[in-house]
Tab-separated table of C-alpha atoms in Angstrom:
chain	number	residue	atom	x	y	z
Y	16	UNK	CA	-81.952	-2.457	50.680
Y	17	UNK	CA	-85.356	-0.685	51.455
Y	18	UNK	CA	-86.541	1.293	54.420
Y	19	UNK	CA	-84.496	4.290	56.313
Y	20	UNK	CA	-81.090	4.102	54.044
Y	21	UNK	CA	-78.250	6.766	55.772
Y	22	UNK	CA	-75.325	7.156	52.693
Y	23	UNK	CA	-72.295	9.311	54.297
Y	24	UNK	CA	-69.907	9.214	50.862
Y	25	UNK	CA	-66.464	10.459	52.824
Y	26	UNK	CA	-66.464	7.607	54.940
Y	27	UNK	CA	-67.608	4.942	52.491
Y	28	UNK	CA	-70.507	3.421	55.029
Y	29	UNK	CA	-74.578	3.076	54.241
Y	30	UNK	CA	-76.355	2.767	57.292
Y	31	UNK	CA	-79.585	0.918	57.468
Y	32	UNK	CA	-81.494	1.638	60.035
Y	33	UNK	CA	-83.779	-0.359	61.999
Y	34	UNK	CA	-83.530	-3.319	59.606
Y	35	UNK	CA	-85.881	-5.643	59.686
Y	36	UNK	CA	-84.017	-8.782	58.173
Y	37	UNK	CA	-81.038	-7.733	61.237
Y	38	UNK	CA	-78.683	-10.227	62.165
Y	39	UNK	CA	-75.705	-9.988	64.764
Y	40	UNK	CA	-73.241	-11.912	61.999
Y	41	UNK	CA	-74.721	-9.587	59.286
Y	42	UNK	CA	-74.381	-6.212	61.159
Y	43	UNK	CA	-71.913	-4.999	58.809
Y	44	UNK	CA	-71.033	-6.238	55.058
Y	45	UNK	CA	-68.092	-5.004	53.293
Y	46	UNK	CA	-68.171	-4.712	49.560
Y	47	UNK	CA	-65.790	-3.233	46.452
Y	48	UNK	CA	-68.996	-2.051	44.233
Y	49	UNK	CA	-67.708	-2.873	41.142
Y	50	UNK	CA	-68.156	-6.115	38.694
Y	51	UNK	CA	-65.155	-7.703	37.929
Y	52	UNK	CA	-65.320	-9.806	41.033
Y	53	UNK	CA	-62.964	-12.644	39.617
Y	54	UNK	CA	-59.900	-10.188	39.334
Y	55	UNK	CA	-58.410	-9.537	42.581
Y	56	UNK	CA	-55.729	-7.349	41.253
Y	57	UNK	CA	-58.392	-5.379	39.966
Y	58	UNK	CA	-60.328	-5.154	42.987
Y	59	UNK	CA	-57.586	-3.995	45.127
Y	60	UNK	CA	-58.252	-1.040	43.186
Y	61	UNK	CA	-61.997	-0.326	44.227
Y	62	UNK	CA	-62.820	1.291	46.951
Y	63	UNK	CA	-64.579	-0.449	49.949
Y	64	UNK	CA	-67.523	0.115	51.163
Y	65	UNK	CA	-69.227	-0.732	54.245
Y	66	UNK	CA	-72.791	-1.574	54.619
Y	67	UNK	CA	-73.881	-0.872	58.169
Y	68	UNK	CA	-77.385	-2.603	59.796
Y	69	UNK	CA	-79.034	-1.915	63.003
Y	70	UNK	CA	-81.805	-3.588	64.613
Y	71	UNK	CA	-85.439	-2.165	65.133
Y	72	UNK	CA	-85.653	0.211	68.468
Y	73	UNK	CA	-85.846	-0.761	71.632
Y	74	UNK	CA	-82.705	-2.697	70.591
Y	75	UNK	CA	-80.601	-1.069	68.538
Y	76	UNK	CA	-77.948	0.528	70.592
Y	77	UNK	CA	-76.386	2.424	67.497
Y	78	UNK	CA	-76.957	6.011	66.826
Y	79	UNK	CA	-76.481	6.299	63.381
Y	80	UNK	CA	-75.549	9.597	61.813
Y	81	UNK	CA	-78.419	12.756	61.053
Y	82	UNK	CA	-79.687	13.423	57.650
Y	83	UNK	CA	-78.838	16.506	56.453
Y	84	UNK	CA	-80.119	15.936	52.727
Y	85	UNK	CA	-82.818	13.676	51.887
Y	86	UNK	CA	-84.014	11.916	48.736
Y	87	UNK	CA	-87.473	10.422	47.199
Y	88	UNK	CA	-85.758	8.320	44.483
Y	89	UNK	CA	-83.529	5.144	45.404
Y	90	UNK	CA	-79.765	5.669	45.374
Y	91	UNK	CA	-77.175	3.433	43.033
Y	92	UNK	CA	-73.495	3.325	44.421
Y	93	UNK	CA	-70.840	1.673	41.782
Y	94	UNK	CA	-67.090	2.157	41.469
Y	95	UNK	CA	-65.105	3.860	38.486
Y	96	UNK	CA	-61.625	2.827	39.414
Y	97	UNK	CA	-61.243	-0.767	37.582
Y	98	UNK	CA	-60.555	-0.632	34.479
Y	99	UNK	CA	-63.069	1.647	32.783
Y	100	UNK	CA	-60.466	4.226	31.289
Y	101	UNK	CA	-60.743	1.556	28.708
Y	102	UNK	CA	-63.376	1.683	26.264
Y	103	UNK	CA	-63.733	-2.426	26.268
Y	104	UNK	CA	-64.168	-2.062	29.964
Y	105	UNK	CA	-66.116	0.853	30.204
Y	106	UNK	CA	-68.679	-1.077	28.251
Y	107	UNK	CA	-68.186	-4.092	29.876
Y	108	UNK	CA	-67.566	-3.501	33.310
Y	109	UNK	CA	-69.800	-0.432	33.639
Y	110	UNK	CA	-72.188	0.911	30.919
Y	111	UNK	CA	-73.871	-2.480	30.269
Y	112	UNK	CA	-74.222	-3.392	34.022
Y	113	UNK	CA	-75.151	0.288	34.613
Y	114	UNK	CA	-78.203	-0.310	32.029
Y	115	UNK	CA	-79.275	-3.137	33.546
Y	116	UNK	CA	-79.605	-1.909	36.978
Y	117	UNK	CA	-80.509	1.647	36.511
Y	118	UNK	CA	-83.164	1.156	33.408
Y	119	UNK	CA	-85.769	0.238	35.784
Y	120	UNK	CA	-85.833	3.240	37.584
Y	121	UNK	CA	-86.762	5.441	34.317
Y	122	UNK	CA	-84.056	8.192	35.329
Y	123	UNK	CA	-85.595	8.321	39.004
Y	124	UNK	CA	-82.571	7.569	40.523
Y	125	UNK	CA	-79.621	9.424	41.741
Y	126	UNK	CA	-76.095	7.753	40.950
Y	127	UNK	CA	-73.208	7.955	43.975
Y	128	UNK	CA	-69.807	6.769	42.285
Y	129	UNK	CA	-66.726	5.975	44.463
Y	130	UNK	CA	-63.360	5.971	42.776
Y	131	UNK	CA	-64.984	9.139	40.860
Y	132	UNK	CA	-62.792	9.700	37.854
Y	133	UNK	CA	-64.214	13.496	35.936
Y	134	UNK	CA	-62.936	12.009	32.580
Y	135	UNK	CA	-65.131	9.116	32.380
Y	136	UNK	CA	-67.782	10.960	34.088
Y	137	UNK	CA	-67.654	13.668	30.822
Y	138	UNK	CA	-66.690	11.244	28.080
Y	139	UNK	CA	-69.898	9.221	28.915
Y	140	UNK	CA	-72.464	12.172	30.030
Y	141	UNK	CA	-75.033	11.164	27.631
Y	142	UNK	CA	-75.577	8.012	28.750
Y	143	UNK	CA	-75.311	8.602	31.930
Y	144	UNK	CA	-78.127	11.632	31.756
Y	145	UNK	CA	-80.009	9.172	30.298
Y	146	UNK	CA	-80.176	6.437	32.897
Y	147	UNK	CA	-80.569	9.200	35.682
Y	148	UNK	CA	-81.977	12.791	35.905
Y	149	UNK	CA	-79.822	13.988	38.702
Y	150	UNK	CA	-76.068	15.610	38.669
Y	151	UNK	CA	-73.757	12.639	39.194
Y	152	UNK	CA	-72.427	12.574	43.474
Y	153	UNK	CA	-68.487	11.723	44.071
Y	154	UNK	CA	-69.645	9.983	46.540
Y	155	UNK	CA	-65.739	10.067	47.971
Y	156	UNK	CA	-65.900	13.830	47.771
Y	157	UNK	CA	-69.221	13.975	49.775
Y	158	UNK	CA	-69.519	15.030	53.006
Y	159	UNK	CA	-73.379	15.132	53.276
Y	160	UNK	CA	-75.492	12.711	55.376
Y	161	UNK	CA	-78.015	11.727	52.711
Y	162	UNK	CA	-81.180	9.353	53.397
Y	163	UNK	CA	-83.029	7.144	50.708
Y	164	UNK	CA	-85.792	4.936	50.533
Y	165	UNK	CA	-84.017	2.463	49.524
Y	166	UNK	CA	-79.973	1.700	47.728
Y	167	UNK	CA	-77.951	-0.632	45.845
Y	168	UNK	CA	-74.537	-0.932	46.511
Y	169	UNK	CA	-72.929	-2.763	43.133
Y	170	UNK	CA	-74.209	-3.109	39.563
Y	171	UNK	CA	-75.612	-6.557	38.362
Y	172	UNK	CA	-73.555	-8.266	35.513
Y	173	UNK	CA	-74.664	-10.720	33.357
Y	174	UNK	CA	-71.625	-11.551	31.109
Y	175	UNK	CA	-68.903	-10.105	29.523
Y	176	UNK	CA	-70.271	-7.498	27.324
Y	177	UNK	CA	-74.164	-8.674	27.472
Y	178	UNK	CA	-77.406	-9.084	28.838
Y	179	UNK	CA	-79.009	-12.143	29.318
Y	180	UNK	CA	-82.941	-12.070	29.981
Y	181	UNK	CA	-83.306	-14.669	31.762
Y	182	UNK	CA	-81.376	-12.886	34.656
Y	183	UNK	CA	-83.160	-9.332	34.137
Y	184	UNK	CA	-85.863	-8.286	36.066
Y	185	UNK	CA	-87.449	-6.808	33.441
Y	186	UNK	CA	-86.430	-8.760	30.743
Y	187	UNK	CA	-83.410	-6.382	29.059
Y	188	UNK	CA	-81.694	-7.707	26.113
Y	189	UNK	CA	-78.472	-6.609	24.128
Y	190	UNK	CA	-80.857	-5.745	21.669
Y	191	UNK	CA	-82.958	-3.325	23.837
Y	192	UNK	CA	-79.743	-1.953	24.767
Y	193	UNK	CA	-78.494	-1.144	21.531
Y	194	UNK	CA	-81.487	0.805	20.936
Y	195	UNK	CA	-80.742	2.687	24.134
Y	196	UNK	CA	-78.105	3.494	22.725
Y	197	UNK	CA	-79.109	4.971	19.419
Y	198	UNK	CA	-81.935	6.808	20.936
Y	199	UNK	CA	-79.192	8.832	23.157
Y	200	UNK	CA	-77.002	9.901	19.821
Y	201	UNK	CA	-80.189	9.785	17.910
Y	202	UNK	CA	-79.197	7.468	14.912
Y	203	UNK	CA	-82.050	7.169	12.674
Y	204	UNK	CA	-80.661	3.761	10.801
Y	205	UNK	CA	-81.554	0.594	12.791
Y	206	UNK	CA	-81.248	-1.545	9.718
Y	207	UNK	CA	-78.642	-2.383	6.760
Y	208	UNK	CA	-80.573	-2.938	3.721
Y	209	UNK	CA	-78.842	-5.224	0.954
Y	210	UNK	CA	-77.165	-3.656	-1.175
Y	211	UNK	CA	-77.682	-4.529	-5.306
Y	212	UNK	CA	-74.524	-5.741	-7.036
Y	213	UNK	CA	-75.937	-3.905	-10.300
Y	214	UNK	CA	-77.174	-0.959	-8.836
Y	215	UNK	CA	-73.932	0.880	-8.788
Y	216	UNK	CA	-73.999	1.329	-5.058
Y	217	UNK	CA	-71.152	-0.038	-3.126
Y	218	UNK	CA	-71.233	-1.170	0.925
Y	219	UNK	CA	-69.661	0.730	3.280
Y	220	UNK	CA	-66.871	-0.953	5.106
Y	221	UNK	CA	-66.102	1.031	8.418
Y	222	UNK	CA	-62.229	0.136	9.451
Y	223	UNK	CA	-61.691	0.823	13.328
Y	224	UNK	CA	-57.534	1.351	12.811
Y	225	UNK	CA	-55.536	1.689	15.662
Y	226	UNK	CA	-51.876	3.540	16.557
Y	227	UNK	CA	-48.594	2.679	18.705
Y	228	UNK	CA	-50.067	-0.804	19.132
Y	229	UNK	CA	-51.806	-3.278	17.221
Y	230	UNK	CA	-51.576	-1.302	14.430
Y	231	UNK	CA	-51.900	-2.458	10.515
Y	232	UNK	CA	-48.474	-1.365	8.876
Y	233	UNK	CA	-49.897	-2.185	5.535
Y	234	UNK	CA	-53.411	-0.463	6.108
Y	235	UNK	CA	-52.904	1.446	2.913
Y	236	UNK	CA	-52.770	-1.870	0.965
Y	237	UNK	CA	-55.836	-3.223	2.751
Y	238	UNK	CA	-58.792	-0.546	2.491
Y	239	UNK	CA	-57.164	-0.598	-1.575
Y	240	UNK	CA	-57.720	-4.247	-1.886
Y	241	UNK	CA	-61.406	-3.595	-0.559
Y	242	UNK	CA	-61.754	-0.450	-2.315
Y	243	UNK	CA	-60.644	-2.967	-5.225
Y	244	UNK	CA	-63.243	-5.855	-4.185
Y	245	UNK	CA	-66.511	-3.029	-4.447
Y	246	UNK	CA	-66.435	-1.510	-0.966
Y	247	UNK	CA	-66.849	2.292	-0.260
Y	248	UNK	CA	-64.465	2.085	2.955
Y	249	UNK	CA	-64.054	4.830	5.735
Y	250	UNK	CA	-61.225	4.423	7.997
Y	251	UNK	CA	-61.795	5.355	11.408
Y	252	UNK	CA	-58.485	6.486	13.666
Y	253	UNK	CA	-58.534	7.018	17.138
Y	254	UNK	CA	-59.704	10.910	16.847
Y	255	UNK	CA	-62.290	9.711	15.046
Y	256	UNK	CA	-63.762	7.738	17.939
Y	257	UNK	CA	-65.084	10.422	19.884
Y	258	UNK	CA	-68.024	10.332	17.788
Y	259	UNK	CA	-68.105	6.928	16.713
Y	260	UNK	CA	-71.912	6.907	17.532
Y	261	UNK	CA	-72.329	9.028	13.876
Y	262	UNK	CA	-69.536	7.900	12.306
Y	263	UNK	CA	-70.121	4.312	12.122
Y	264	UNK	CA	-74.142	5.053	11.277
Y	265	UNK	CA	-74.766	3.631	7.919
Y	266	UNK	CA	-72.067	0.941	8.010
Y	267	UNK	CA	-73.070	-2.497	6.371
Y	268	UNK	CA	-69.238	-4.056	7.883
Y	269	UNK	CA	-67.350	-2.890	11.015
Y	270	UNK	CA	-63.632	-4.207	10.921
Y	271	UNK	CA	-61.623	-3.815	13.820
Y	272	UNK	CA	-58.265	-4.736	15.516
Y	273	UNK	CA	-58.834	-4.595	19.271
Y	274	UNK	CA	-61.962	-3.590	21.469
Y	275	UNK	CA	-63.239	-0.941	20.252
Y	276	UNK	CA	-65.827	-0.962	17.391
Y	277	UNK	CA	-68.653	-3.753	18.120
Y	278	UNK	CA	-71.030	-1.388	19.856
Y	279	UNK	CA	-72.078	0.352	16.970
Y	280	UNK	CA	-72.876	-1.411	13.392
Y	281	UNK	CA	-76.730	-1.670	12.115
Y	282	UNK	CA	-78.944	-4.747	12.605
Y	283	UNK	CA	-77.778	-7.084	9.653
Y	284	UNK	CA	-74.445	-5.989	9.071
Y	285	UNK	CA	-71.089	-7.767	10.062
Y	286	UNK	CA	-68.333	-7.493	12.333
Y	287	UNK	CA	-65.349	-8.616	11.607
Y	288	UNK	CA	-61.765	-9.203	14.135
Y	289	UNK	CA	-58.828	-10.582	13.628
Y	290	UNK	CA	-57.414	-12.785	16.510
Y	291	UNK	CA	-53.214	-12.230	16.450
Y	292	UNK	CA	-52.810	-15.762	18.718
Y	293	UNK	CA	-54.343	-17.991	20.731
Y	294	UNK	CA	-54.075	-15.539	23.171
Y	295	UNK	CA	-56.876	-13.582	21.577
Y	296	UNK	CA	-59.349	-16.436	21.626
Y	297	UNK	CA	-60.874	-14.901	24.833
Y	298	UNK	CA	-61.177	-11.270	22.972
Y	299	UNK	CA	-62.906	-13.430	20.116
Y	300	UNK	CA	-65.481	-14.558	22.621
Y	301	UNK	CA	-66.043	-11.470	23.884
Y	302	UNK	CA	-66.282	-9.858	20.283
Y	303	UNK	CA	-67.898	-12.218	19.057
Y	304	UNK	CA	-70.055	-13.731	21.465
Y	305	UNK	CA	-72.274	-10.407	22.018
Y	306	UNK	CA	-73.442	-9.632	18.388
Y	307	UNK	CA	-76.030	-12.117	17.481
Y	308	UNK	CA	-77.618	-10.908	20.090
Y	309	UNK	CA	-77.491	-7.512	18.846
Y	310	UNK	CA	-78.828	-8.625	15.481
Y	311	UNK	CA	-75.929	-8.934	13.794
Y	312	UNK	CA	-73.348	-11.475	12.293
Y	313	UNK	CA	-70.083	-12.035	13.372
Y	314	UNK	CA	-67.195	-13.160	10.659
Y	315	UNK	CA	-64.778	-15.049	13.120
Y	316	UNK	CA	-61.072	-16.048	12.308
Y	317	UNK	CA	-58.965	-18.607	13.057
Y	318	UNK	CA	-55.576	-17.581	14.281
Y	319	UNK	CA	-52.722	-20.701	13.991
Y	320	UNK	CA	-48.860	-20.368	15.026
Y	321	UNK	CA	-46.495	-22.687	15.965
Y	322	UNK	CA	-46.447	-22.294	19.433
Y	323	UNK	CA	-47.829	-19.639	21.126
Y	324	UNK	CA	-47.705	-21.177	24.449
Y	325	UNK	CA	-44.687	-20.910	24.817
Y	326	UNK	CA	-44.583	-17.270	25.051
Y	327	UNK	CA	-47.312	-17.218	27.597
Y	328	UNK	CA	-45.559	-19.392	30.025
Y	329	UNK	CA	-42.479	-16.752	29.633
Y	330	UNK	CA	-45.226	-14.001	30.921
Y	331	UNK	CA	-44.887	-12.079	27.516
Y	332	UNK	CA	-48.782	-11.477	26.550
Y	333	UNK	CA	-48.725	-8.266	27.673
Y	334	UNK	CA	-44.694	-7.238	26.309
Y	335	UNK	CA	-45.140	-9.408	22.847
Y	336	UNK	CA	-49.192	-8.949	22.037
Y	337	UNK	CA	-50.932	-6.562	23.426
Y	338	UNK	CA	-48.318	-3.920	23.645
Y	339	UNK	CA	-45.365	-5.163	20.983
Y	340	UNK	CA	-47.436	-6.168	18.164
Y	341	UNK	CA	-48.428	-4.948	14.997
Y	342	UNK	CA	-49.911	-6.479	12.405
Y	343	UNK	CA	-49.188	-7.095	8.420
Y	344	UNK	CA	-52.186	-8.490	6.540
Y	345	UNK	CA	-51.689	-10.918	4.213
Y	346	UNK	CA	-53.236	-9.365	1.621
Y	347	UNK	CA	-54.502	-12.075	-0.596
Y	348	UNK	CA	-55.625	-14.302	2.042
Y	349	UNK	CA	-57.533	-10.720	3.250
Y	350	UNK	CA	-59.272	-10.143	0.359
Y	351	UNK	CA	-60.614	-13.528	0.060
Y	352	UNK	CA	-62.046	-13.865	3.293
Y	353	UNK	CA	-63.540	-10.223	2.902
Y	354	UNK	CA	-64.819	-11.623	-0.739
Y	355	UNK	CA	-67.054	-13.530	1.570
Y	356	UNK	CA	-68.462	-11.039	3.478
Y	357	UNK	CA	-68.906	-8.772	0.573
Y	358	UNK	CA	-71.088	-11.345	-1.056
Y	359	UNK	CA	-73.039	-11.201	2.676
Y	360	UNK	CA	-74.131	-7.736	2.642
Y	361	UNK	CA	-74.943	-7.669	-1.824
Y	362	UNK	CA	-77.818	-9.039	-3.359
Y	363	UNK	CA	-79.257	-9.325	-7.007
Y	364	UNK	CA	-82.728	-7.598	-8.046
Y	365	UNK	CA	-84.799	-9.956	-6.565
Y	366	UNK	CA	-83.496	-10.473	-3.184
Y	367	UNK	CA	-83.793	-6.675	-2.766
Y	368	UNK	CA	-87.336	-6.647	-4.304
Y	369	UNK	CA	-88.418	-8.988	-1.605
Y	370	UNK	CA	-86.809	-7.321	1.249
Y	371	UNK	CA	-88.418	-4.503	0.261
Y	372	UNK	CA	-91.557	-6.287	1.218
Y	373	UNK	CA	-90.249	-7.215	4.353
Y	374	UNK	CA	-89.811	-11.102	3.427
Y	375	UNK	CA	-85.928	-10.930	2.477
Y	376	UNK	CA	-83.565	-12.180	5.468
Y	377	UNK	CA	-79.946	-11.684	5.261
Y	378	UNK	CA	-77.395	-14.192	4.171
Y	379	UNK	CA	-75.147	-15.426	6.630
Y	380	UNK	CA	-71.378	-14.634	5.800
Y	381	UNK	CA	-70.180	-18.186	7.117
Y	382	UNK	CA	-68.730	-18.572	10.393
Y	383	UNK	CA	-65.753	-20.051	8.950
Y	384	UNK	CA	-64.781	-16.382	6.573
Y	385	UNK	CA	-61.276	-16.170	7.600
Y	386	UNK	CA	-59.447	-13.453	8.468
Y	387	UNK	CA	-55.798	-13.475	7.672
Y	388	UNK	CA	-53.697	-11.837	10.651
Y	389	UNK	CA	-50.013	-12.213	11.383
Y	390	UNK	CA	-48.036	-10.802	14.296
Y	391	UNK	CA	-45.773	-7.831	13.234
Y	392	UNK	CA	-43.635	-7.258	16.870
Y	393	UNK	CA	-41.323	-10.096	16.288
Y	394	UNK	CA	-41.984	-10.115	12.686
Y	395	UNK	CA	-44.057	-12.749	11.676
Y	396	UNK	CA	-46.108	-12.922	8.806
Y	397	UNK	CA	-48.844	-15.151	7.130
């Protein structure tokens, strides 16, 4: 919307006034500004808000309200109140849209949120400062009249958890947005290199581990068994993720169990998930589905039981998997599908040699490395 845009936060409305493209039936639109359009559950969460037109003077009969703060910079109004105290979501749902339809602006442009939750307002400052150079407006909190040039009311999704070019105005890309990303917590490493098998140096292997649910019982007999196979591994628990930005810099492997870690890895290293059931396939896709496009390779499972099914017509994905289940590594099975990987991210002499000079590209851990999972709630194990 472009022209003389009225934004009065408290009562959720955007006037536009004297709009040229005015129609009777289009006089007022009603949208929940946030991107998970498909969810209605979800939505009934977000806060409406109403987009109000009137038609050029003589004949607009509507007085809409006085400005009593004005702006030179457009105005972006999006919603908090989905599901974004999750970090999947957050990323998802907000921060990737967000970067899409802010980037353009180059920080000229002042962000209204509705549904205005402080926490996720502070826990993702940074990026947030760096999309926009103005203070953040609860826009349900505000009771100003405030005029732009010109609003959106909504971010613009792509996908789950990705860009796609071909739908950016300005041709963003996952990539480009994981070096947004570094250049806010200013990492300096944008590449793995390989790392020699007879050079002494091991690969780190970053574990994401997690607590109350979806948790590895045996986790102590899993970082020894890659300790074991030549990995320098760092486990990350959930205190640790507050700075996950620095403390995943370096890593040649991510490993996680959930949503958490596949943001941050360097361009030719590996992420790898494990997938408890079928139920997981569509957390595979999302896991997986984002990383080449990031730069990096993706070592998928492939989760079997007997009959999951069954429990999801029973409604018990929520009880059984994503709230009731741990998980117990097979530990053998583990170690040979991280055997895989390790061989990914090594090299001999003369593949480093040649990197060196720029020519060396990465071997591809196969799409097929398995990771062994089993479900620990009801205690199955393979």
């Amino acid at each position: 919307m472009e022209g003389d845009i009225r934004i009065h936060g408290k009562s959720a409305s955007v006037y536009v006034v004297s709009a040229s493209t005015f129609r009777p039936e289009n006089s007022t639109i009603v949208v929940r500004p946030y991107t998970r359009k498909w969810e209605k559950d979800t939505m009934l969460r977000i806060r409406e808000v109403s987009m109000r037109s009137s038609p050029p003077a003589p004949h607009s009969f509507v007085i809409p309200p006085r400005c009593t703060a004005r702006h030179d910079v457009p105005a972006l109004v999006f919603s908090t109140g989905g599901c974004g105290a999750n970090f999947f979501h957050a990323m998802s749902d907000l921060i990737v849209p967000l970067y899409i339809t802010s980037r353009e602006y180059d920080r000229r442009v002042q962000l209204l949120i509705t549904d205005y939750q402080p926490e996720w307002v502070a826990k993702f400052r940074p990026i947030l400062d760096a999309l926009s150079m103005y203070p953040v407006i609860d826009f349900d909190a505000d009771t100003a009249v405030r005029c732009f040039p010109s609003a959106r009311v909504g971010l613009q999704s792509h996908k789950i958890l990705g860009i796609d070019p071909a739908l950016s105005r300005t041709g963003y890309t996952t990539m480009g947005f994981r070096d947004f990303l570094r250049s806010i917590f200013s990492l300096p490493r944008a590449w793995t290199s390989p790392v020699s098998r007879s050079s002494g140096k091991k690969p780190r292997l970053l574990m994401v581990l997690r607590r109350h649910s979806r948790a590895i019982t045996n986790e102590d007999d899993a970082i020894a068994a890659m300790t074991e196979l030549g990995f320098e591994v760092v486990a990350a628990k959930p205190k640790d993720v507050s700075d996950m930005g620095t403390f995943a810099g370096g890593g040649e492997l991510v490993r996680r169990d959930g949503g958490r870690a596949r943001r941050r890895a360097d361009q030719h290293g590996v992420l790898a998930s494990q997938c408890h059931d079928s139920a997981d396939r569509p957390l595979g896709r999302y896991g997986g589905g984002p990383v080449p496009d990031m730069g990096l390779r993706y070592a998928e499972d492939h989760p079997v039981f007997t009959d999951p099914g069954s429990l999801h017509r029973q409604g018990k994905l929520w009880e059984i998997f994503l709230q009731g289940q741990n998980v117990t590594l097979d530990i053998g099975r583990f170690k040979g599908a991280m055997q895989q990987v390790y061989e990914s991210v090594t090299t001999d002499n003369g593949q480093e040699e040649r990197e060196e000079d720029g020519e060396w590209e990465p071997p591809l851990a196969s799409r097929g490395a398995v990771m062994a999972a089993a479900g620990g709630g009801g205690g199955m194990r393979f």
